[in-house]
Amino acid sequence: MRKRLRVAVLAGGWSQERAVSLKSGKAVYEALDRNKYDVKWYDPRDDLDSLIEERRQIELAFILLHGRLGEDGRMQGMLDILNVPFVGSGVLSSATAFNKEMAKAVYKSKGLSVAEAVVLRRDDLKAIDKLRERIGSPVVIKPVAEGSSVGICIADGETEIRKGVEQAFEFCPEVLVEEYVEGREITCCVLGNRDLDVLPIVEIRPAAGYGFFDYEAKYTPGATEEICPAPISETLAKQAREHAKRAHLALDCSVWSRTDMILRNDTAVLLETNTIPGMTETSLFPLAARGAGMTFSGLLDRLIALSLERG
């Protein structure tokens, strides 16, 4: 009988996205084929000592830690020190993609279209009144380093913008104030290391009452219509697929990534790249995989194979 691969599922953690991470982890933990894998669960918040002590028993770690201390390169660095291979991107790629300011700079350096933006630190609050002169109004306000739309809002007018910036500072010491790009939101999922496959594009349509694809719209079943494949022209679809692959390569991502975009007229404007996409029952990556004819268990097999291939 073939030996089963010893896989550790890492979920939970310390971030604002802990609840979502636990759902992603549970979905993956339950779907991994027990004929192929010997699976053990670790929540690093509670099981960090056990993870370190049992590191030599782990052949591959499946990181499903969304947000800080999981998606930002720090858990990847710890696993490197422990000599535990893992699914997904390495330290530098994870940290760069998680930081919206750095990711935007990488996109721009590769000629990819991004929204105009300004980064504010706490001592820059006096400059808020000049933002509309530079990037217009309304604006999208985001913590520079958070995920799952945590701390994001759309604001118009100096008073509203100032309030949104102050709220975003509660999550991060740096805040991205970005021009509001009106258009259809899509996401494009990529599989691979250097040779890349692109899954069918998904269009995201939040229900009435949601100004954008915020945390509640992301994770409340039925709150958002997600259409796969997206009903867009082949010209736009081709552009979006190429942008997603270029973003994956520019950030030096490994195994998988999901790049979110807004279609403004005939141009795909990049928003961000996720190096640990959600894997809950409402998540976009599993939906795109189903659109490509893959079962959830088959998707996990593919991710693991790509991770082992990377070595």
XYZ file of C-alpha atoms in Angstrom:
311
model
C 0.000 0.000 0.000
C 1.335 3.435 -0.952
C 2.376 5.606 1.991
C 0.043 8.509 2.667
C 1.495 12.012 2.587
C 1.479 13.622 6.041
C -0.333 16.957 5.584
C -0.845 19.610 8.250
C -3.810 21.961 7.778
C -3.038 25.353 9.344
C -6.079 27.527 10.000
C -7.423 29.996 12.521
C -4.554 32.172 13.672
C -4.672 35.670 15.121
C -5.991 37.996 12.404
C -9.279 39.834 11.824
C -10.038 37.012 9.375
C -9.799 34.205 11.917
C -13.428 33.100 11.484
C -13.073 32.881 7.701
C -9.757 31.054 8.040
C -11.371 28.445 10.278
C -14.099 27.888 7.648
C -11.514 27.551 4.868
C -9.464 25.167 6.971
C -12.458 23.034 7.878
C -13.508 22.744 4.220
C -10.025 21.642 3.168
C -9.530 19.348 6.169
C -12.752 17.489 5.397
C -12.180 17.286 1.625
C -8.618 15.924 1.627
C -8.675 12.320 0.434
C -7.754 10.128 3.415
C -6.632 7.380 1.037
C -3.833 9.723 -0.088
C -3.187 11.933 2.931
C -2.686 11.555 6.657
C -4.170 14.866 7.798
C -3.691 16.736 11.076
C -5.203 20.066 12.141
C -3.240 22.905 13.719
C -4.547 26.297 14.808
C -1.278 28.231 15.281
C -2.906 30.513 17.850
C -3.482 27.525 20.136
C -1.219 24.791 18.733
C 2.014 26.585 17.880
C 4.094 24.569 20.369
C 2.707 21.307 18.973
C 3.388 22.444 15.411
C 7.025 23.138 16.276
C 7.474 19.925 18.262
C 5.904 17.763 15.529
C 7.574 19.493 12.571
C 9.543 16.394 11.530
C 6.292 14.475 11.153
C 4.890 16.991 8.646
C 5.661 16.460 4.969
C 3.554 19.380 3.722
C 1.708 22.230 5.428
C -1.491 23.544 3.825
C -1.625 27.173 4.968
C -5.168 28.560 5.147
C -4.379 31.480 7.453
C -5.976 34.574 5.954
C -4.713 38.001 6.923
C -1.874 39.052 9.202
C 0.547 36.478 10.600
C -0.599 33.984 8.004
C -0.896 35.449 4.533
C 1.780 38.134 4.924
C 4.898 35.945 4.808
C 5.497 35.489 8.505
C 4.085 31.968 8.809
C 5.877 31.054 5.588
C 9.155 32.269 7.121
C 8.582 30.237 10.265
C 7.890 27.095 8.235
C 11.065 27.718 6.226
C 13.031 27.850 9.499
C 11.339 24.628 10.628
C 12.165 23.039 7.248
C 8.478 22.272 6.594
C 7.391 22.579 2.933
C 4.067 24.335 2.382
C 1.375 25.045 -0.193
C 1.583 28.461 -1.833
C 3.888 31.421 -2.222
C 7.082 32.063 -0.285
C 8.000 34.797 2.165
C 8.797 37.658 -0.216
C 5.918 36.991 -2.609
C 3.425 36.685 0.236
C 4.614 39.867 1.944
C 4.653 41.877 -1.285
C 1.189 40.760 -2.427
C -0.288 41.404 1.026
C 0.988 44.989 1.079
C -1.286 46.860 -1.341
C 1.185 49.715 -1.802
C 4.044 47.366 -2.714
C 1.871 45.189 -4.955
C 0.623 48.246 -6.817
C 4.216 49.369 -7.414
C 5.075 45.931 -8.830
C 2.014 45.980 -11.124
C 2.917 49.430 -12.430
C 6.531 48.387 -13.060
C 5.200 45.630 -15.352
C 2.886 47.979 -17.267
C -0.319 46.705 -15.688
C -3.215 49.114 -15.221
C -3.938 50.195 -11.625
C -6.081 52.852 -9.958
C -4.477 56.150 -8.984
C -3.757 56.149 -5.240
C -2.133 57.958 -2.331
C -0.732 56.301 0.816
C -1.301 58.131 4.106
C 0.460 57.760 7.437
C -0.992 59.185 10.630
C 0.945 62.429 10.359
C -0.476 62.974 6.840
C -4.066 63.620 7.938
C -3.730 67.306 7.174
C -3.303 66.402 3.487
C -6.768 64.846 3.191
C -8.301 68.039 1.837
C -5.921 67.849 -1.150
C -6.759 64.251 -2.053
C -9.736 65.115 -4.219
C -7.576 67.432 -6.319
C -5.284 64.515 -7.135
C -7.517 61.474 -7.433
C -11.057 62.847 -7.548
C -14.074 61.727 -5.537
C -15.498 59.370 -4.404
C -12.486 57.376 -3.184
C -11.894 53.861 -1.902
C -10.120 53.743 1.462
C -8.202 50.596 2.423
C -5.747 49.535 5.120
C -2.493 48.920 3.241
C -2.022 45.462 4.760
C -5.313 43.674 5.448
C -7.452 41.212 3.529
C -11.108 40.190 3.058
C -12.100 43.851 2.622
C -11.461 44.462 6.335
C -11.522 48.199 7.035
C -12.443 49.176 3.461
C -15.028 51.826 2.634
C -16.099 54.118 -0.198
C -16.235 57.783 0.812
C -17.176 61.087 -0.811
C -16.462 64.553 0.561
C -13.812 65.692 2.996
C -15.729 64.819 6.183
C -16.629 61.318 4.995
C -13.115 60.669 3.683
C -11.540 61.799 6.954
C -13.853 59.476 8.903
C -13.034 56.541 6.583
C -9.299 57.142 6.878
C -9.512 57.285 10.682
C -11.427 53.989 10.696
C -8.872 52.336 8.402
C -6.063 53.448 10.745
C -7.633 51.194 13.387
C -6.453 48.210 11.318
C -3.136 49.397 9.900
C -0.681 52.309 10.394
C -0.747 52.972 6.639
C -3.880 53.671 4.601
C -4.360 53.556 0.826
C -6.734 56.156 -0.603
C -7.540 55.089 -4.143
C -9.604 56.526 -6.968
C -12.994 54.887 -7.266
C -13.011 52.807 -10.445
C -16.531 52.286 -11.710
C -17.151 49.089 -13.615
C -17.790 45.365 -13.357
C -15.768 43.427 -10.801
C -14.186 40.145 -11.833
C -11.642 37.755 -10.413
C -9.223 35.440 -12.174
C -7.666 32.366 -10.535
C -4.265 31.021 -11.565
C -2.707 27.604 -10.938
C 0.982 26.888 -11.405
C 4.528 27.923 -10.637
C 6.062 29.088 -13.915
C 3.833 27.214 -16.378
C 0.413 28.635 -15.588
C -3.181 27.554 -16.066
C -6.021 30.047 -15.709
C -9.426 28.986 -14.422
C -12.672 30.441 -15.802
C -13.197 34.099 -14.878
C -15.841 34.901 -12.265
C -17.929 38.073 -12.255
C -18.912 39.399 -8.819
C -22.237 41.194 -8.403
C -23.054 42.188 -4.799
C -26.761 42.307 -4.066
C -28.657 45.572 -3.656
C -27.737 47.167 -0.349
C -24.018 46.429 -0.673
C -21.997 49.339 -2.018
C -19.176 46.983 -2.966
C -17.845 43.457 -2.352
C -17.229 44.036 1.382
C -16.641 41.502 4.167
C -20.349 40.790 4.695
C -21.029 40.496 0.961
C -18.075 38.101 0.627
C -19.067 35.656 3.340
C -22.862 35.813 3.655
C -24.425 33.045 1.529
C -26.679 34.584 -1.108
C -25.416 38.146 -0.561
C -23.512 38.177 -3.849
C -24.191 36.758 -7.286
C -21.050 35.079 -8.603
C -21.239 34.181 -12.278
C -18.825 31.645 -13.748
C -17.831 31.960 -16.480
C -18.198 35.736 -16.459
C -20.452 36.988 -19.293
C -17.830 39.249 -20.883
C -16.366 39.467 -24.374
C -13.557 37.128 -25.318
C -11.330 40.170 -25.885
C -11.819 41.323 -22.290
C -11.547 37.770 -20.963
C -8.235 37.264 -22.748
C -6.913 40.549 -21.341
C -8.000 39.578 -17.813
C -6.376 36.146 -18.077
C -3.112 37.687 -19.273
C -3.199 40.279 -16.476
C -3.743 37.574 -13.862
C -0.817 35.542 -15.179
C 1.424 38.606 -15.377
C 0.512 39.578 -11.818
C 1.266 36.030 -10.594
C 4.672 36.056 -12.272
C 5.516 39.660 -11.350
C 4.916 38.919 -7.666
C 6.766 35.589 -8.061
C 3.773 33.672 -6.722
C 3.800 29.909 -6.406
C 1.134 27.221 -6.782
C -1.968 29.468 -6.775
C -3.188 33.040 -6.739
C -6.372 34.986 -7.350
C -6.256 38.462 -8.862
C -9.225 40.812 -8.513
C -9.948 43.443 -11.172
C -12.460 46.072 -12.247
C -13.439 46.279 -15.904
C -13.417 49.976 -16.787
C -14.555 50.356 -20.388
C -12.132 48.135 -22.329
C -9.429 47.890 -19.661
C -8.956 45.503 -16.740
C -7.751 47.551 -13.755
C -5.933 45.451 -11.140
C -7.042 45.708 -7.513
C -5.029 43.066 -5.668
C -3.613 39.541 -5.782
C -4.486 37.009 -3.085
C -1.835 34.380 -2.342
C -4.088 32.355 -0.005
C -7.558 32.569 -1.555
C -10.581 31.698 0.528
C -11.767 28.101 0.433
C -15.137 28.400 2.178
C -18.467 27.288 0.702
C -18.946 30.793 -0.742
C -15.357 31.268 -1.978
C -14.380 32.160 -5.517
C -11.457 29.794 -6.144
C -13.512 26.600 -5.641
C -16.238 28.113 -7.845
C -13.765 28.787 -10.654
C -12.347 25.273 -10.273
C -15.844 23.793 -10.636
C -16.210 25.879 -13.779
C -13.128 24.107 -15.111
C -14.621 20.705 -14.280
C -12.595 20.092 -11.106
C -14.016 18.694 -7.894
C -12.973 20.354 -4.645
C -10.952 17.269 -3.703
C -9.350 17.285 -7.160
C -8.397 20.951 -6.737
C -6.656 20.118 -3.456
C -4.770 17.280 -5.161
C -3.611 19.735 -7.827
C -2.436 22.298 -5.273
C -0.499 19.660 -3.377
C 1.075 18.275 -6.559
C 2.187 21.778 -7.605
C 3.694 22.341 -4.156
C 5.648 19.095 -4.280
C 6.748 19.879 -7.841
C 8.141 23.201 -6.629
C 10.118 21.286 -4.034
